[in-house]
Amino acid sequence: MGFNHLPRILANPASLMTRRLLLRQIICPAFLFCLCWLMVLPTHAEDLTVKAGDTDIGVEVHRAKGDLLFIWQPSEVGTQQIDQQLVRQLAEKGIETWLVDMLEAYFLPNTASNMDRIPAQAFAAIIQAATQTGKKIIVASSGRGAIPVLRGVRQWQLAHPADRSLLGTILISPKLFIETPDPGLVGKLMPITFATNQTLVILQPDKSPWYWKLDQILAGLQTGGSDVYLWPLHDMRDRFYFRPDATDKETRAKDALARWLRIAIQLLRNQGEAARHAAVQVQAAPTVPEGKKDHTLAVYKGNPQPPALRLPSLQGKLLDLADFKGRVVLVNFWATWCPPCVHEMPSMQRLADYFTGKPFAILGVNMAEDKATVSKFLQQRVHVNFPIVLDRDGKALKAWRVFAFPTSYVVDKHGRIRYALFGGIDWDSDEVKHKLGKLLAE
């Protein structure tokens, strides 16, 4: 992690020369000298109230004598212990930090859909209050918190087009899609994605559905004029820094996160202070569904003709879905690091056992993991006897428009997709057996 990953973060600089220059600015020895302001110790936290319309927004302020101010909005799960730890650690290194929880300010439960109910003027008011310090400002958030932050940034830019106080935005695994679409359908980005004009640094775990949507996300952000710098986090999952089931590597990453944020802050600082003008027109924000969709095996709504699927098995043999014609096939996209995937696999094996002797097959498509990892998992954690194939580069995942993990498709005897779902279920339930039984009888 750290410096070794920085050569991979560049997503939209102007030229190769610019890329090399930016990297030298970050990793050269002079960078360490530039961090002299990190040695200033903060004062104790203070409570600040910012007025946004009729709402009083409480801000936890950690003062520091440096010339930077970092505003942190937690994710949709609300303020965690690690959020408070991060702002303290940054303040101890000379960066003044403001911790603001918009859901708490508006008395809203900690859900993703409620993040969309935060008015743009709320976070804009926080930014404007921060400008009164005379410091250069960086704003940041994680997950669905990206939505009110980006909306607030745009609102502030529209009201203060000549102000150069805001240096940019840092996002950790931002959730910028309206919702998880039904399997086979294309996900739609929130309108603010296309109306954002910022210098952005995105820290993106690679064990995440959003990692596989980066092309769409980056294209959307760049539409509004944003320069986006991508920092992939290898072997990390979403919420890695406060997961109760964190791996050893994720735990180490949590301890390093404050340092990574300082590196991202320095990158933004190095880009200068040019004023950015947000788009005046923006499509009306859609109504985001509340709660989670039911995970049921539903009639497939996409193109019934499945994309090609020809991948190597763990044994090295190429398996082709086309060779399964005449059988009902359950195609399941999964990963060893995905808890719902792991939870549902034993029930899939029981389903395979139930239909023994019938023209039925299960094809497990592992998503972008190496053979050794998958083999070890199947030997030590979950035992199945249906074939597993390896989608090492994620091409099949993209072709099948897999959006969430796990995602499953049921292909009938004629090679048409008939049912699909995302999320884990009990595959040997009576409901599933009945639906598959009807396909087998056709």
XYZ file of C-alpha atoms in Angstrom:
442
model
C 0.000 0.000 0.000
C 1.001 3.629 0.331
C 3.535 4.976 -2.134
C 3.859 1.733 -4.077
C 0.261 2.042 -5.232
C 0.385 5.670 -6.291
C 1.497 4.966 -9.885
C -1.886 3.292 -10.374
C -4.053 6.140 -9.127
C -3.999 8.376 -12.188
C -7.230 8.243 -14.140
C -7.486 11.528 -16.001
C -4.373 13.749 -16.025
C -3.728 15.715 -19.193
C -0.586 13.975 -20.398
C 2.102 11.429 -19.597
C 4.430 14.271 -18.648
C 1.787 15.583 -16.259
C 1.410 12.129 -14.749
C 5.128 11.807 -14.092
C 5.313 15.305 -12.669
C 2.430 14.657 -10.291
C 3.977 11.436 -9.066
C 7.324 13.132 -8.462
C 5.491 15.795 -6.492
C 4.026 13.125 -4.253
C 6.791 10.636 -3.724
C 10.012 12.630 -4.055
C 12.008 13.335 -0.887
C 10.880 16.947 -1.007
C 7.402 15.693 -0.145
C 8.626 14.760 3.328
C 9.969 18.251 3.778
C 6.627 19.683 2.710
C 4.998 17.867 5.607
C 6.691 20.004 8.220
C 3.281 21.445 9.114
C 2.211 17.962 10.195
C 4.068 18.328 13.467
C 1.701 20.923 14.939
C -0.423 19.520 17.755
C -4.187 20.203 17.869
C -6.252 21.636 20.650
C -9.114 19.683 22.191
C -12.311 19.164 20.180
C -14.790 22.015 20.107
C -18.486 22.073 19.282
C -19.525 24.365 16.453
C -23.053 25.021 15.207
C -23.623 25.887 11.552
C -27.001 27.219 10.430
C -28.494 25.760 7.220
C -31.940 27.213 6.713
C -33.919 26.327 9.825
C -31.568 23.489 10.789
C -28.695 23.720 13.243
C -25.879 21.385 12.199
C -23.464 20.343 14.904
C -19.797 20.102 13.931
C -17.034 18.508 16.000
C -13.979 20.694 15.397
C -10.378 19.673 16.053
C -8.290 22.811 15.730
C -4.781 22.804 14.287
C -2.437 25.604 13.249
C -1.738 24.310 9.747
C -3.229 25.972 6.675
C -5.475 23.023 5.696
C -8.978 22.125 6.854
C -10.446 18.661 6.305
C -14.232 18.132 6.486
C -15.296 14.514 7.028
C -18.861 13.261 6.490
C -19.228 9.600 7.623
C -20.947 7.007 5.468
C -24.598 6.025 5.606
C -24.006 3.875 8.696
C -23.379 6.980 10.786
C -20.432 8.073 12.891
C -18.219 5.191 13.971
C -15.360 5.134 16.431
C -12.913 5.041 13.529
C -14.378 8.299 12.118
C -13.575 10.103 15.347
C -10.162 8.464 15.440
C -9.378 9.618 11.893
C -10.183 13.268 12.527
C -8.077 13.229 15.707
C -5.133 11.628 13.905
C -5.250 14.198 11.106
C -5.478 17.063 13.599
C -2.460 15.690 15.438
C -0.568 16.067 12.171
C -1.470 19.730 11.779
C -4.624 19.464 9.640
C -7.691 21.077 11.193
C -10.595 18.633 10.977
C -14.354 19.058 11.085
C -16.517 15.999 11.705
C -20.124 16.441 10.615
C -22.931 13.855 10.616
C -25.762 15.102 8.396
C -28.091 12.235 9.254
C -27.806 13.091 12.920
C -28.338 16.794 12.195
C -31.610 16.057 10.375
C -32.736 13.357 12.852
C -32.697 10.691 10.142
C -31.967 6.989 10.674
C -28.667 5.687 9.366
C -29.701 4.347 5.954
C -28.433 4.838 2.417
C -31.766 6.209 1.181
C -31.786 8.899 3.877
C -28.485 10.260 2.608
C -30.420 11.357 -0.475
C -32.754 13.430 1.718
C -30.005 15.771 2.916
C -30.491 19.157 1.193
C -27.560 20.454 -0.851
C -27.557 23.704 1.108
C -26.658 21.817 4.286
C -23.184 20.709 3.262
C -22.714 23.937 1.290
C -23.257 25.832 4.558
C -20.548 23.741 6.217
C -18.082 24.570 3.431
C -18.940 28.266 3.629
C -18.419 28.278 7.400
C -15.046 26.603 6.869
C -13.959 29.351 4.441
C -14.149 31.825 7.323
C -11.022 30.231 8.788
C -8.993 31.372 5.777
C -7.677 27.833 5.294
C -7.663 25.660 2.189
C -10.436 23.076 2.349
C -10.670 19.394 1.435
C -13.970 17.557 1.866
C -14.339 13.805 2.131
C -16.792 10.987 2.680
C -17.386 7.296 2.157
C -20.084 5.119 0.592
C -23.420 6.886 0.146
C -22.090 9.909 1.996
C -20.646 10.953 -1.352
C -24.097 12.090 -2.519
C -24.766 14.943 -0.026
C -21.087 15.931 -0.176
C -21.015 16.286 -3.982
C -24.367 18.069 -3.999
C -23.161 20.453 -1.299
C -19.919 21.150 -3.154
C -21.827 22.002 -6.316
C -24.245 24.253 -4.414
C -21.324 26.097 -2.821
C -19.540 26.460 -6.174
C -22.634 28.002 -7.749
C -22.899 30.534 -4.922
C -19.163 31.337 -4.847
C -17.844 30.928 -8.416
C -14.630 32.899 -7.825
C -13.709 31.402 -4.448
C -10.630 29.176 -4.551
C -10.773 27.898 -0.985
C -11.886 24.370 -1.934
C -8.993 22.210 -3.158
C -10.933 19.034 -3.880
C -12.773 15.985 -2.612
C -11.694 12.556 -1.341
C -14.147 9.659 -1.629
C -13.753 6.127 -0.279
C -15.686 3.563 -2.336
C -18.419 6.050 -3.298
C -21.894 4.670 -3.966
C -23.023 6.827 -6.874
C -25.666 4.586 -8.454
C -29.371 5.216 -7.880
C -29.948 1.607 -6.863
C -28.801 -1.914 -7.615
C -30.591 -2.816 -10.859
C -32.217 -6.152 -11.504
C -29.743 -8.668 -12.957
C -28.901 -8.038 -16.590
C -29.982 -4.389 -16.547
C -27.676 -1.364 -16.633
C -27.228 0.604 -13.418
C -27.963 4.342 -13.543
C -25.782 6.939 -11.861
C -27.156 9.706 -9.670
C -27.475 12.975 -11.673
C -24.992 14.768 -9.380
C -22.293 12.468 -10.800
C -22.538 14.235 -14.176
C -22.819 17.716 -12.635
C -19.687 17.480 -10.469
C -16.656 19.561 -11.432
C -13.966 18.780 -8.888
C -10.497 17.408 -8.422
C -11.324 14.046 -6.904
C -9.280 11.302 -5.301
C -11.139 7.987 -5.056
C -9.843 5.234 -2.795
C -11.524 2.139 -4.200
C -11.272 -1.371 -2.689
C -11.015 -4.007 -5.400
C -13.194 -6.526 -3.549
C -16.262 -4.425 -4.196
C -19.018 -4.306 -6.822
C -18.142 -0.640 -7.417
C -14.629 -1.616 -8.505
C -16.118 -3.320 -11.563
C -18.194 -0.228 -12.370
C -15.273 2.202 -12.353
C -15.366 2.771 -16.103
C -18.954 3.982 -15.853
C -18.330 5.973 -12.663
C -15.229 7.735 -13.973
C -16.875 8.542 -17.294
C -19.826 10.062 -15.438
C -17.644 12.203 -13.174
C -15.481 13.384 -16.046
C -18.583 14.491 -17.951
C -18.888 17.452 -15.583
C -15.204 18.330 -15.951
C -13.815 16.516 -12.914
C -10.215 15.343 -12.813
C -10.325 11.967 -11.106
C -7.387 10.220 -9.471
C -8.011 6.585 -8.658
C -6.222 4.741 -5.867
C -7.141 1.018 -5.991
C -6.916 -0.755 -2.624
C -5.836 -4.349 -3.199
C -7.534 -7.156 -1.246
C -9.899 -4.714 0.494
C -13.674 -4.778 0.809
C -16.120 -1.894 1.190
C -16.144 -0.481 4.732
C -12.801 -2.199 5.301
C -11.888 0.310 7.993
C -14.790 -0.544 10.287
C -15.913 -4.040 9.321
C -16.533 -6.370 12.304
C -15.238 -9.258 10.155
C -12.136 -7.400 8.944
C -9.266 -9.529 7.713
C -5.751 -8.976 9.040
C -4.943 -6.983 5.934
C -8.053 -4.813 6.344
C -7.161 -4.200 9.991
C -3.709 -3.026 8.966
C -5.309 -0.841 6.303
C -7.561 0.750 8.921
C -4.483 1.693 10.914
C -2.920 3.184 7.781
C -5.989 5.083 6.581
C -5.107 8.404 8.212
C -1.714 8.288 6.480
C -3.358 7.470 3.150
C -5.715 10.398 3.574
C -2.742 12.697 4.194
C -1.188 11.482 0.937
C -4.457 12.163 -0.917
C -4.686 15.582 0.738
C -1.164 16.395 -0.417
C -2.043 15.332 -3.963
C -4.979 17.744 -3.967
C -2.830 20.470 -2.509
C -0.280 20.000 -5.282
C -2.928 20.619 -7.954
C -3.198 24.304 -7.158
C -6.183 26.482 -6.415
C -7.961 27.095 -9.722
C -11.621 27.947 -9.296
C -13.965 25.290 -10.714
C -17.399 26.112 -12.010
C -20.154 23.558 -11.534
C -22.795 22.952 -14.183
C -25.802 25.245 -13.756
C -28.236 22.663 -15.125
C -28.616 19.309 -13.441
C -31.224 16.641 -13.910
C -33.713 16.344 -11.063
C -32.639 13.799 -8.480
C -34.645 10.565 -8.702
C -36.538 9.077 -5.815
C -34.250 6.494 -4.294
C -36.141 3.408 -3.069
C -36.066 2.933 0.683
C -34.944 -0.333 2.193
C -33.492 -3.305 0.353
C -35.010 -5.265 -2.501
C -36.370 -8.696 -1.733
C -33.964 -11.447 -2.704
C -36.190 -13.834 -4.614
C -35.725 -15.835 -7.790
C -37.660 -13.601 -10.187
C -38.482 -13.660 -13.882
C -35.531 -12.293 -15.830
C -36.102 -8.841 -17.361
C -33.085 -8.556 -19.630
C -32.156 -10.065 -22.976
C -32.902 -13.810 -22.600
C -29.985 -14.708 -24.868
C -27.051 -15.115 -22.477
C -23.599 -13.759 -23.292
C -20.917 -16.297 -24.122
C -19.432 -18.060 -21.118
C -16.333 -20.118 -21.796
C -13.873 -20.260 -18.911
C -11.294 -22.629 -17.403
C -12.282 -24.829 -14.495
C -10.147 -25.379 -11.408
C -8.915 -28.533 -13.118
C -7.787 -26.530 -16.160
C -10.516 -27.744 -18.513
C -12.388 -25.167 -20.592
C -16.117 -25.257 -19.847
C -18.587 -23.679 -22.237
C -22.164 -22.839 -21.253
C -23.207 -23.698 -24.817
C -22.299 -27.330 -24.098
C -24.931 -27.447 -21.342
C -27.881 -27.135 -23.753
C -30.624 -29.575 -22.895
C -30.100 -28.936 -19.179
C -31.400 -26.303 -16.791
C -28.299 -24.466 -15.570
C -27.877 -22.287 -12.511
C -25.041 -19.842 -13.271
C -23.804 -18.308 -10.021
C -21.260 -15.456 -9.864
C -19.499 -15.542 -6.498
C -16.287 -14.761 -4.578
C -14.617 -16.215 -1.513
C -14.584 -12.797 0.217
C -18.342 -12.242 -0.208
C -20.232 -13.362 2.961
C -23.628 -13.877 1.222
C -21.894 -15.959 -1.464
C -20.292 -18.179 1.131
C -23.522 -18.493 3.109
C -25.609 -19.697 0.168
C -23.181 -22.221 -1.318
C -24.107 -25.182 0.947
C -27.763 -24.778 -0.033
C -26.723 -24.799 -3.697
C -25.004 -28.122 -3.135
C -28.168 -29.457 -1.478
C -30.134 -28.256 -4.516
C -27.732 -30.107 -6.819
C -28.182 -33.251 -4.713
C -31.979 -32.869 -4.804
C -31.994 -32.824 -8.629
C -29.528 -35.707 -9.013
C -30.460 -37.708 -12.098
C -32.325 -34.752 -13.647
C -31.034 -32.592 -16.535
C -29.838 -29.941 -14.091
C -26.413 -28.376 -13.514
C -24.793 -25.633 -11.454
C -21.905 -23.600 -12.813
C -20.084 -21.472 -10.236
C -18.227 -18.526 -11.762
C -15.585 -17.190 -9.417
C -14.983 -13.490 -9.834
C -11.368 -12.464 -10.456
C -9.597 -14.568 -7.839
C -6.615 -16.801 -8.440
C -6.765 -20.582 -8.589
C -4.862 -21.087 -5.330
C -7.246 -18.873 -3.347
C -10.354 -20.588 -4.706
C -8.935 -24.093 -4.272
C -7.955 -23.415 -0.650
C -11.403 -21.995 0.081
C -13.175 -25.034 -1.348
C -10.893 -27.402 0.549
C -11.111 -25.687 3.925
C -14.416 -23.800 4.156
C -17.122 -24.930 1.722
C -17.264 -28.273 -0.076
C -19.199 -28.501 -3.356
C -19.023 -30.974 -6.221
C -20.439 -28.785 -8.988
C -17.906 -27.222 -11.383
C -16.212 -23.903 -10.598
C -14.763 -21.783 -13.402
C -12.410 -18.818 -13.065
C -13.262 -15.376 -14.457
C -9.786 -14.001 -13.731
C -10.094 -10.694 -15.592
C -13.769 -10.011 -14.886
C -14.765 -10.079 -18.569
C -17.624 -12.512 -17.986
C -18.787 -10.503 -14.988
C -19.031 -7.399 -17.162
C -20.624 -9.201 -20.112
C -23.326 -10.634 -17.855
C -23.845 -7.212 -16.227
C -23.227 -8.511 -12.748
C -23.810 -5.585 -10.409
C -23.991 -7.110 -6.943
C -22.397 -10.150 -5.347
C -23.620 -12.834 -5.551
C -25.696 -12.734 -8.735
C -27.357 -15.826 -10.193
C -29.051 -16.668 -13.472
C -31.170 -19.696 -14.372
C -30.812 -20.796 -17.999
C -33.444 -23.163 -19.420
C -32.919 -26.230 -21.617
C -33.038 -24.080 -24.757
C -30.261 -21.765 -23.577
C -32.481 -18.829 -22.544
C -32.186 -16.947 -19.258
C -35.497 -17.374 -17.446
C -34.866 -16.345 -13.839
C -32.297 -14.236 -12.009
C -31.544 -12.552 -8.699
C -28.805 -10.721 -6.837
C -27.993 -11.532 -3.236
C -27.856 -14.807 -1.375
C -30.870 -17.066 -0.785
C -31.704 -20.549 0.469
C -31.448 -22.464 -2.804
C -33.099 -25.661 -1.574
C -36.304 -23.914 -0.502
C -39.614 -25.296 -1.737
C -40.199 -22.125 -3.808
C -36.938 -22.510 -5.731
C -37.414 -26.253 -6.221
C -40.903 -25.627 -7.601
C -39.732 -23.011 -10.131
C -36.795 -25.098 -11.305
C -38.952 -28.199 -11.392
C -41.333 -26.504 -13.837
C -38.400 -25.625 -16.115
C -37.164 -29.209 -15.990
C -40.630 -30.424 -16.994
C -40.799 -28.222 -20.089
